[in-house]
Amino acid sequence: MIQKGDFVKISYTARLEDGTIIDSTDEKTAIEAGLTDKLRYGDIIVAVGDRHVIEGLDDALVGKEIGFKGEIVVEPEKAFGAYDPDKKETVTIRHFKERPQVGQRVQIGDKWGTVERVIGRRVVVDFNHPYAGKKIIFDLEIKEKIDDPLEKVKALFLLYTTKEVNAEIKDGRVIVEVPRGSSFDQYFLIGKFSAIDAIFRHLEDVNEVELVERYPRIKPEAEEKKEEAEEAEEQKSQEEAKDTKEEQDTKEENPE
């Protein structure tokens, strides 16, 4: 039975009551629904209770068995919140570089909203989440429980930074190799601290987390092609030698 703090691998498709699919871990389902802005597709590993998925789904995992397949209905309060009519604001059109369209998602200051109406030079923006006040229905499958500490480390970095990392655990130290280019990636720079904090919370035997950046020498293209050609030639020679030996062995076994 799944408990809070367990790591489990899940897959799901989320839809509204009218059948509209709003999220899916399955690539084909997501693309067919027009959800092409996902960073990645496939099963996800979550730490139960850490809110890596919406609250209602996270809570529903507790008490389930590995292998569960079924429907989970999440009420608005534990999904994207109740609808609040007071979250509508009227702003002047000068907040926008181009004339906004009804239904367009816009950012005003540090808030995101949806354009509800355009009246002359005034724009009514609804700052409720697009799915506020709606039930979310999940078709959920719980595939396996993750017990390996190293897999937990990798899962936490993927959840918090969106990056797949190479890592190892030695004598209470977690050593994570920083993916190339991540030093300038905002998600990684911010998310790594949350990942490290989660590692300490979930892995009691870990006393230190070390992030390592590796920069191997990049060989000139001409040199790299030369090495590839030499490797191909060597492989060809080995195959020819093998064929010659097999031919000789055959002659020895079957003399004329």
Tab-separated table of N, CA and C in Angstrom, residues 53-167:
chain	number	residue	atom	x	y	z
A	53	VAL	N	2.257	16.547	-8.437
A	53	VAL	CA	1.037	16.595	-9.233
A	53	VAL	C	0.018	17.366	-8.406
A	54	ILE	N	-1.135	17.709	-8.984
A	54	ILE	CA	-2.095	18.525	-8.245
A	54	ILE	C	-2.545	17.815	-6.967
A	55	GLU	N	-2.950	18.618	-6.006
A	55	GLU	CA	-3.219	18.131	-4.652
A	55	GLU	C	-4.158	16.928	-4.614
A	56	GLY	N	-5.262	17.001	-5.344
A	56	GLY	CA	-6.241	15.923	-5.288
A	56	GLY	C	-5.711	14.603	-5.806
A	57	LEU	N	-4.906	14.646	-6.860
A	57	LEU	CA	-4.313	13.416	-7.387
A	57	LEU	C	-3.247	12.900	-6.435
A	58	ASP	N	-2.452	13.801	-5.896
A	58	ASP	CA	-1.404	13.422	-4.943
A	58	ASP	C	-2.018	12.714	-3.736
A	59	ASP	N	-3.082	13.296	-3.191
A	59	ASP	CA	-3.749	12.690	-2.032
A	59	ASP	C	-4.342	11.327	-2.379
A	60	ALA	N	-4.833	11.187	-3.605
A	60	ALA	CA	-5.482	9.936	-4.016
A	60	ALA	C	-4.496	8.785	-4.136
A	61	LEU	N	-3.211	9.083	-4.295
A	61	LEU	CA	-2.209	8.020	-4.403
A	61	LEU	C	-2.055	7.258	-3.090
A	62	VAL	N	-2.237	7.963	-1.971
A	62	VAL	CA	-2.062	7.337	-0.659
A	62	VAL	C	-3.118	6.249	-0.457
A	63	GLY	N	-2.663	5.067	-0.090
A	63	GLY	CA	-3.571	3.957	0.157
A	63	GLY	C	-3.817	3.063	-1.045
A	64	LYS	N	-3.386	3.504	-2.221
A	64	LYS	CA	-3.554	2.679	-3.418
A	64	LYS	C	-2.472	1.601	-3.458
A	65	GLU	N	-2.714	0.575	-4.275
A	65	GLU	CA	-1.751	-0.500	-4.467
A	65	GLU	C	-1.013	-0.304	-5.792
A	66	ILE	N	0.219	-0.787	-5.854
A	66	ILE	CA	0.954	-0.768	-7.112
A	66	ILE	C	0.193	-1.618	-8.128
A	67	GLY	N	0.040	-1.117	-9.329
A	67	GLY	CA	-0.739	-1.811	-10.348
A	67	GLY	C	-2.138	-1.249	-10.509
A	68	PHE	N	-2.504	-0.291	-9.653
A	68	PHE	CA	-3.838	0.315	-9.742
A	68	PHE	C	-4.055	0.955	-11.107
A	69	LYS	N	-5.217	0.684	-11.677
A	69	LYS	CA	-5.659	1.357	-12.893
A	69	LYS	C	-7.091	1.796	-12.663
A	70	GLY	N	-7.345	3.075	-12.862
A	70	GLY	CA	-8.704	3.520	-12.642
A	70	GLY	C	-8.867	5.016	-12.796
A	71	GLU	N	-10.079	5.457	-12.485
A	71	GLU	CA	-10.447	6.863	-12.652
A	71	GLU	C	-10.418	7.576	-11.306
A	72	ILE	N	-9.797	8.738	-11.285
A	72	ILE	CA	-9.750	9.572	-10.086
A	72	ILE	C	-10.412	10.905	-10.419
A	73	VAL	N	-11.451	11.263	-9.670
A	73	VAL	CA	-12.142	12.540	-9.880
A	73	VAL	C	-11.680	13.524	-8.814
A	74	VAL	N	-11.138	14.650	-9.256
A	74	VAL	CA	-10.610	15.655	-8.331
A	74	VAL	C	-11.519	16.880	-8.360
A	75	GLU	N	-12.021	17.266	-7.194
A	75	GLU	CA	-12.884	18.435	-7.083
A	75	GLU	C	-12.069	19.715	-7.312
A	76	PRO	N	-12.736	20.799	-7.736
A	76	PRO	CA	-12.022	22.049	-8.039
A	76	PRO	C	-11.115	22.536	-6.918
A	77	GLU	N	-11.575	22.401	-5.671
A	77	GLU	CA	-10.801	22.917	-4.538
A	77	GLU	C	-9.443	22.240	-4.408
A	78	LYS	N	-9.337	21.007	-4.888
A	78	LYS	CA	-8.056	20.298	-4.821
A	78	LYS	C	-7.427	20.132	-6.209
A	79	ALA	N	-7.936	20.939	-7.142
A	79	ALA	CA	-7.356	20.935	-8.491
A	79	ALA	C	-6.762	22.316	-8.754
A	80	PHE	N	-7.530	23.170	-9.428
A	80	PHE	CA	-7.020	24.507	-9.756
A	80	PHE	C	-7.788	25.604	-9.034
A	81	GLY	N	-8.490	25.213	-7.977
A	81	GLY	CA	-9.165	26.185	-7.132
A	81	GLY	C	-10.581	26.498	-7.583
A	82	ALA	N	-11.358	27.051	-6.650
A	82	ALA	CA	-12.712	27.487	-6.971
A	82	ALA	C	-12.641	28.748	-7.830
A	83	TYR	N	-13.678	28.968	-8.616
A	83	TYR	CA	-13.698	30.167	-9.459
A	83	TYR	C	-14.030	31.382	-8.611
A	84	ASP	N	-13.228	32.442	-8.729
A	84	ASP	CA	-13.411	33.662	-7.943
A	84	ASP	C	-13.712	34.827	-8.884
A	85	PRO	N	-14.970	35.302	-8.911
A	85	PRO	CA	-15.330	36.404	-9.819
A	85	PRO	C	-14.587	37.699	-9.516
A	86	ASP	N	-14.047	37.825	-8.304
A	86	ASP	CA	-13.313	39.044	-7.948
A	86	ASP	C	-11.919	39.093	-8.570
A	87	LYS	N	-11.530	38.030	-9.244
A	87	LYS	CA	-10.209	38.013	-9.872
A	87	LYS	C	-10.233	38.569	-11.294
A	88	LYS	N	-11.333	39.211	-11.655
A	88	LYS	CA	-11.401	39.884	-12.951
A	88	LYS	C	-10.979	41.341	-12.777
A	89	GLU	N	-10.194	41.841	-13.722
A	89	GLU	CA	-9.747	43.231	-13.666
A	89	GLU	C	-9.891	43.877	-15.037
A	90	THR	N	-10.151	45.185	-15.009
A	90	THR	CA	-10.210	45.947	-16.251
A	90	THR	C	-8.949	46.789	-16.362
A	91	VAL	N	-8.229	46.624	-17.462
A	91	VAL	CA	-6.981	47.364	-17.677
A	91	VAL	C	-7.072	48.117	-19.003
A	92	THR	N	-6.220	49.123	-19.155
A	92	THR	CA	-6.223	49.883	-20.406
A	92	THR	C	-5.452	49.127	-21.481
A	93	ILE	N	-5.794	49.401	-22.719
A	93	ILE	CA	-5.201	48.664	-23.835
A	93	ILE	C	-3.718	48.975	-24.005
A	94	ARG	N	-3.231	50.050	-23.358
A	94	ARG	CA	-1.813	50.389	-23.508
A	94	ARG	C	-0.886	49.394	-22.809
A	95	HIS	N	-1.467	48.472	-22.027
A	95	HIS	CA	-0.661	47.409	-21.419
A	95	HIS	C	-0.182	46.398	-22.464
A	96	PHE	N	-0.738	46.476	-23.678
A	96	PHE	CA	-0.445	45.462	-24.691
A	96	PHE	C	0.270	46.082	-25.889
A	97	LYS	N	1.220	45.347	-26.442
A	97	LYS	CA	1.935	45.819	-27.629
A	97	LYS	C	1.037	45.766	-28.857
A	98	GLU	N	0.177	44.726	-28.912
A	98	GLU	CA	-0.766	44.584	-30.014
A	98	GLU	C	-2.169	44.439	-29.437
A	99	ARG	N	-3.173	44.723	-30.248
A	99	ARG	CA	-4.546	44.628	-29.767
A	99	ARG	C	-4.842	43.192	-29.344
A	100	PRO	N	-5.238	42.980	-28.078
A	100	PRO	CA	-5.479	41.618	-27.585
A	100	PRO	C	-6.749	41.019	-28.169
A	101	GLN	N	-6.790	39.692	-28.192
A	101	GLN	CA	-7.942	38.964	-28.696
A	101	GLN	C	-8.626	38.222	-27.554
A	102	VAL	N	-9.935	38.096	-27.643
A	102	VAL	CA	-10.687	37.354	-26.628
A	102	VAL	C	-10.174	35.916	-26.566
A	103	GLY	N	-9.919	35.443	-25.342
A	103	GLY	CA	-9.404	34.092	-25.146
A	103	GLY	C	-7.894	34.022	-25.080
A	104	GLN	N	-7.223	35.121	-25.411
A	104	GLN	CA	-5.756	35.144	-25.408
A	104	GLN	C	-5.219	35.140	-23.981
A	105	ARG	N	-4.153	34.365	-23.746
A	105	ARG	CA	-3.472	34.365	-22.450
A	105	ARG	C	-2.477	35.519	-22.436
A	106	VAL	N	-2.535	36.341	-21.390
A	106	VAL	CA	-1.689	37.530	-21.320
A	106	VAL	C	-1.059	37.644	-19.935
A	107	GLN	N	0.053	38.359	-19.874
A	107	GLN	CA	0.722	38.616	-18.605
A	107	GLN	C	0.638	40.102	-18.292
A	108	ILE	N	0.097	40.404	-17.120
A	108	ILE	CA	0.014	41.780	-16.637
A	108	ILE	C	0.805	41.836	-15.334
A	109	GLY	N	1.929	42.514	-15.338
A	109	GLY	CA	2.788	42.491	-14.157
A	109	GLY	C	3.328	41.095	-13.950
A	110	ASP	N	3.076	40.543	-12.763
A	110	ASP	CA	3.545	39.182	-12.479
A	110	ASP	C	2.408	38.170	-12.522
A	111	LYS	N	1.265	38.561	-13.097
A	111	LYS	CA	0.097	37.679	-13.134
A	111	LYS	C	-0.269	37.320	-14.575
A	112	TRP	N	-0.731	36.071	-14.723
A	112	TRP	CA	-1.224	35.616	-16.018
A	112	TRP	C	-2.743	35.553	-15.984
A	113	GLY	N	-3.364	35.972	-17.078
A	113	GLY	CA	-4.813	35.924	-17.144
A	113	GLY	C	-5.290	35.661	-18.559
A	114	THR	N	-6.614	35.618	-18.711
A	114	THR	CA	-7.233	35.361	-20.010
A	114	THR	C	-8.093	36.556	-20.392
A	115	VAL	N	-7.920	37.047	-21.613
A	115	VAL	CA	-8.725	38.173	-22.083
A	115	VAL	C	-10.174	37.718	-22.238
A	116	GLU	N	-11.072	38.391	-21.499
A	116	GLU	CA	-12.487	38.019	-21.555
A	116	GLU	C	-13.270	38.913	-22.519
A	117	ARG	N	-12.975	40.219	-22.469
A	117	ARG	CA	-13.665	41.163	-23.352
A	117	ARG	C	-12.746	42.321	-23.702
A	118	VAL	N	-12.958	42.900	-24.865
A	118	VAL	CA	-12.259	44.121	-25.268
A	118	VAL	C	-13.331	45.157	-25.588
A	119	ILE	N	-13.362	46.237	-24.791
A	119	ILE	CA	-14.381	47.270	-24.947
A	119	ILE	C	-13.670	48.589	-25.220
A	120	GLY	N	-13.611	48.969	-26.479
A	120	GLY	CA	-12.892	50.186	-26.830
A	120	GLY	C	-11.423	50.067	-26.449
A	121	ARG	N	-10.998	50.934	-25.524
A	121	ARG	CA	-9.605	50.907	-25.076
A	121	ARG	C	-9.469	50.236	-23.716
A	122	ARG	N	-10.510	49.527	-23.312
A	122	ARG	CA	-10.470	48.794	-22.047
A	122	ARG	C	-10.520	47.293	-22.311
A	123	VAL	N	-9.784	46.568	-21.483
A	123	VAL	CA	-9.703	45.115	-21.643
A	123	VAL	C	-10.036	44.451	-20.312
A	124	VAL	N	-11.009	43.549	-20.327
A	124	VAL	CA	-11.357	42.791	-19.123
A	124	VAL	C	-10.536	41.502	-19.122
A	125	VAL	N	-9.719	41.344	-18.073
A	125	VAL	CA	-8.840	40.175	-17.966
A	125	VAL	C	-9.260	39.337	-16.767
A	126	ASP	N	-9.448	38.047	-17.001
A	126	ASP	CA	-9.814	37.098	-15.941
A	126	ASP	C	-8.540	36.416	-15.451
A	127	PHE	N	-8.182	36.680	-14.186
A	127	PHE	CA	-6.947	36.127	-13.636
A	127	PHE	C	-7.152	34.794	-12.920
A	128	ASN	N	-8.337	34.219	-13.015
A	128	ASN	CA	-8.529	32.854	-12.534
A	128	ASN	C	-7.744	31.903	-13.433
A	129	HIS	N	-7.336	30.767	-12.865
A	129	HIS	CA	-6.724	29.731	-13.699
A	129	HIS	C	-7.761	29.281	-14.727
A	130	PRO	N	-7.349	28.962	-15.952
A	130	PRO	CA	-8.314	28.541	-16.981
A	130	PRO	C	-9.210	27.384	-16.550
A	131	TYR	N	-8.734	26.535	-15.625
A	131	TYR	CA	-9.533	25.391	-15.183
A	131	TYR	C	-10.093	25.588	-13.775
A	132	ALA	N	-10.070	26.817	-13.283
A	132	ALA	CA	-10.644	27.096	-11.962
A	132	ALA	C	-12.139	26.781	-11.980
A	133	GLY	N	-12.603	26.160	-10.900
A	133	GLY	CA	-14.012	25.816	-10.787
A	133	GLY	C	-14.409	24.554	-11.527
A	134	LYS	N	-13.443	23.860	-12.099
A	134	LYS	CA	-13.755	22.657	-12.881
A	134	LYS	C	-13.208	21.389	-12.211
A	135	LYS	N	-13.994	20.326	-12.296
A	135	LYS	CA	-13.508	19.018	-11.852
A	135	LYS	C	-12.504	18.493	-12.879
A	136	ILE	N	-11.481	17.824	-12.381
A	136	ILE	CA	-10.492	17.210	-13.268
A	136	ILE	C	-10.564	15.698	-13.079
A	137	ILE	N	-10.706	14.986	-14.175
A	137	ILE	CA	-10.831	13.527	-14.125
A	137	ILE	C	-9.542	12.908	-14.663
A	138	PHE	N	-8.933	12.063	-13.854
A	138	PHE	CA	-7.678	11.414	-14.238
A	138	PHE	C	-7.911	9.937	-14.530
A	139	ASP	N	-7.421	9.483	-15.664
A	139	ASP	CA	-7.297	8.050	-15.929
A	139	ASP	C	-5.877	7.691	-15.509
A	140	LEU	N	-5.763	7.050	-14.358
A	140	LEU	CA	-4.470	6.865	-13.691
A	140	LEU	C	-4.018	5.410	-13.702
A	141	GLU	N	-2.718	5.223	-13.888
A	141	GLU	CA	-2.100	3.910	-13.696
A	141	GLU	C	-0.865	4.081	-12.820
A	142	ILE	N	-0.801	3.309	-11.742
A	142	ILE	CA	0.363	3.314	-10.853
A	142	ILE	C	1.213	2.112	-11.229
A	143	LYS	N	2.375	2.350	-11.803
A	143	LYS	CA	3.137	1.270	-12.430
A	143	LYS	C	4.113	0.566	-11.499
A	144	GLU	N	4.832	1.316	-10.694
A	144	GLU	CA	5.787	0.656	-9.796
A	144	GLU	C	6.226	1.593	-8.679
A	145	LYS	N	6.757	0.976	-7.627
A	145	LYS	CA	7.338	1.732	-6.519
A	145	LYS	C	8.848	1.782	-6.720
A	146	ILE	N	9.434	2.936	-6.494
A	146	ILE	CA	10.869	3.126	-6.675
A	146	ILE	C	11.546	3.108	-5.305
A	147	ASP	N	12.439	2.133	-5.101
A	147	ASP	CA	13.160	2.020	-3.831
A	147	ASP	C	14.638	2.389	-3.948
A	148	ASP	N	15.185	2.331	-5.147
A	148	ASP	CA	16.604	2.612	-5.356
A	148	ASP	C	16.903	4.091	-5.085
A	149	PRO	N	17.784	4.404	-4.107
A	149	PRO	CA	18.101	5.804	-3.787
A	149	PRO	C	18.608	6.598	-4.987
A	150	LEU	N	19.404	5.961	-5.831
A	150	LEU	CA	19.948	6.672	-6.987
A	150	LEU	C	18.843	7.069	-7.959
A	151	GLU	N	17.867	6.181	-8.154
A	151	GLU	CA	16.746	6.504	-9.030
A	151	GLU	C	15.914	7.640	-8.449
A	152	LYS	N	15.840	7.694	-7.123
A	152	LYS	CA	15.120	8.798	-6.479
A	152	LYS	C	15.825	10.125	-6.734
A	153	VAL	N	17.149	10.114	-6.624
A	153	VAL	CA	17.935	11.329	-6.883
A	153	VAL	C	17.683	11.828	-8.303
A	154	LYS	N	17.773	10.919	-9.263
A	154	LYS	CA	17.579	11.304	-10.666
A	154	LYS	C	16.158	11.821	-10.898
A	155	ALA	N	15.186	11.174	-10.250
A	155	ALA	CA	13.791	11.591	-10.412
A	155	ALA	C	13.569	12.989	-9.853
A	156	LEU	N	14.167	13.284	-8.700
A	156	LEU	CA	13.990	14.602	-8.085
A	156	LEU	C	14.601	15.703	-8.942
A	157	PHE	N	15.764	15.440	-9.508
A	157	PHE	CA	16.366	16.454	-10.381
A	157	PHE	C	15.526	16.663	-11.637
A	158	LEU	N	14.956	15.601	-12.172
A	158	LEU	CA	14.108	15.738	-13.353
A	158	LEU	C	12.846	16.533	-13.020
A	159	LEU	N	12.261	16.257	-11.856
A	159	LEU	CA	11.041	16.947	-11.448
A	159	LEU	C	11.268	18.438	-11.226
A	160	TYR	N	12.367	18.771	-10.577
A	160	TYR	CA	12.595	20.165	-10.186
A	160	TYR	C	13.366	20.990	-11.211
A	161	THR	N	14.148	20.342	-12.081
A	161	THR	CA	14.962	21.108	-13.034
A	161	THR	C	14.624	20.812	-14.490
A	162	THR	N	13.802	19.803	-14.731
A	162	THR	CA	13.434	19.309	-16.067
A	162	THR	C	14.622	18.695	-16.804
A	163	LYS	N	15.728	18.412	-16.089
A	163	LYS	CA	16.924	17.856	-16.715
A	163	LYS	C	17.175	16.423	-16.242
A	164	GLU	N	17.551	15.545	-17.182
A	164	GLU	CA	18.015	14.213	-16.819
A	164	GLU	C	19.492	14.316	-16.459
A	165	VAL	N	19.870	13.748	-15.319
A	165	VAL	CA	21.254	13.885	-14.858
A	165	VAL	C	21.893	12.522	-14.643
A	166	ASN	N	23.215	12.487	-14.755
A	166	ASN	CA	23.994	11.337	-14.319
A	166	ASN	C	24.376	11.585	-12.867
A	167	ALA	N	24.305	10.554	-12.050
A	167	ALA	CA	24.602	10.736	-10.630
A	167	ALA	C	25.126	9.438	-10.034
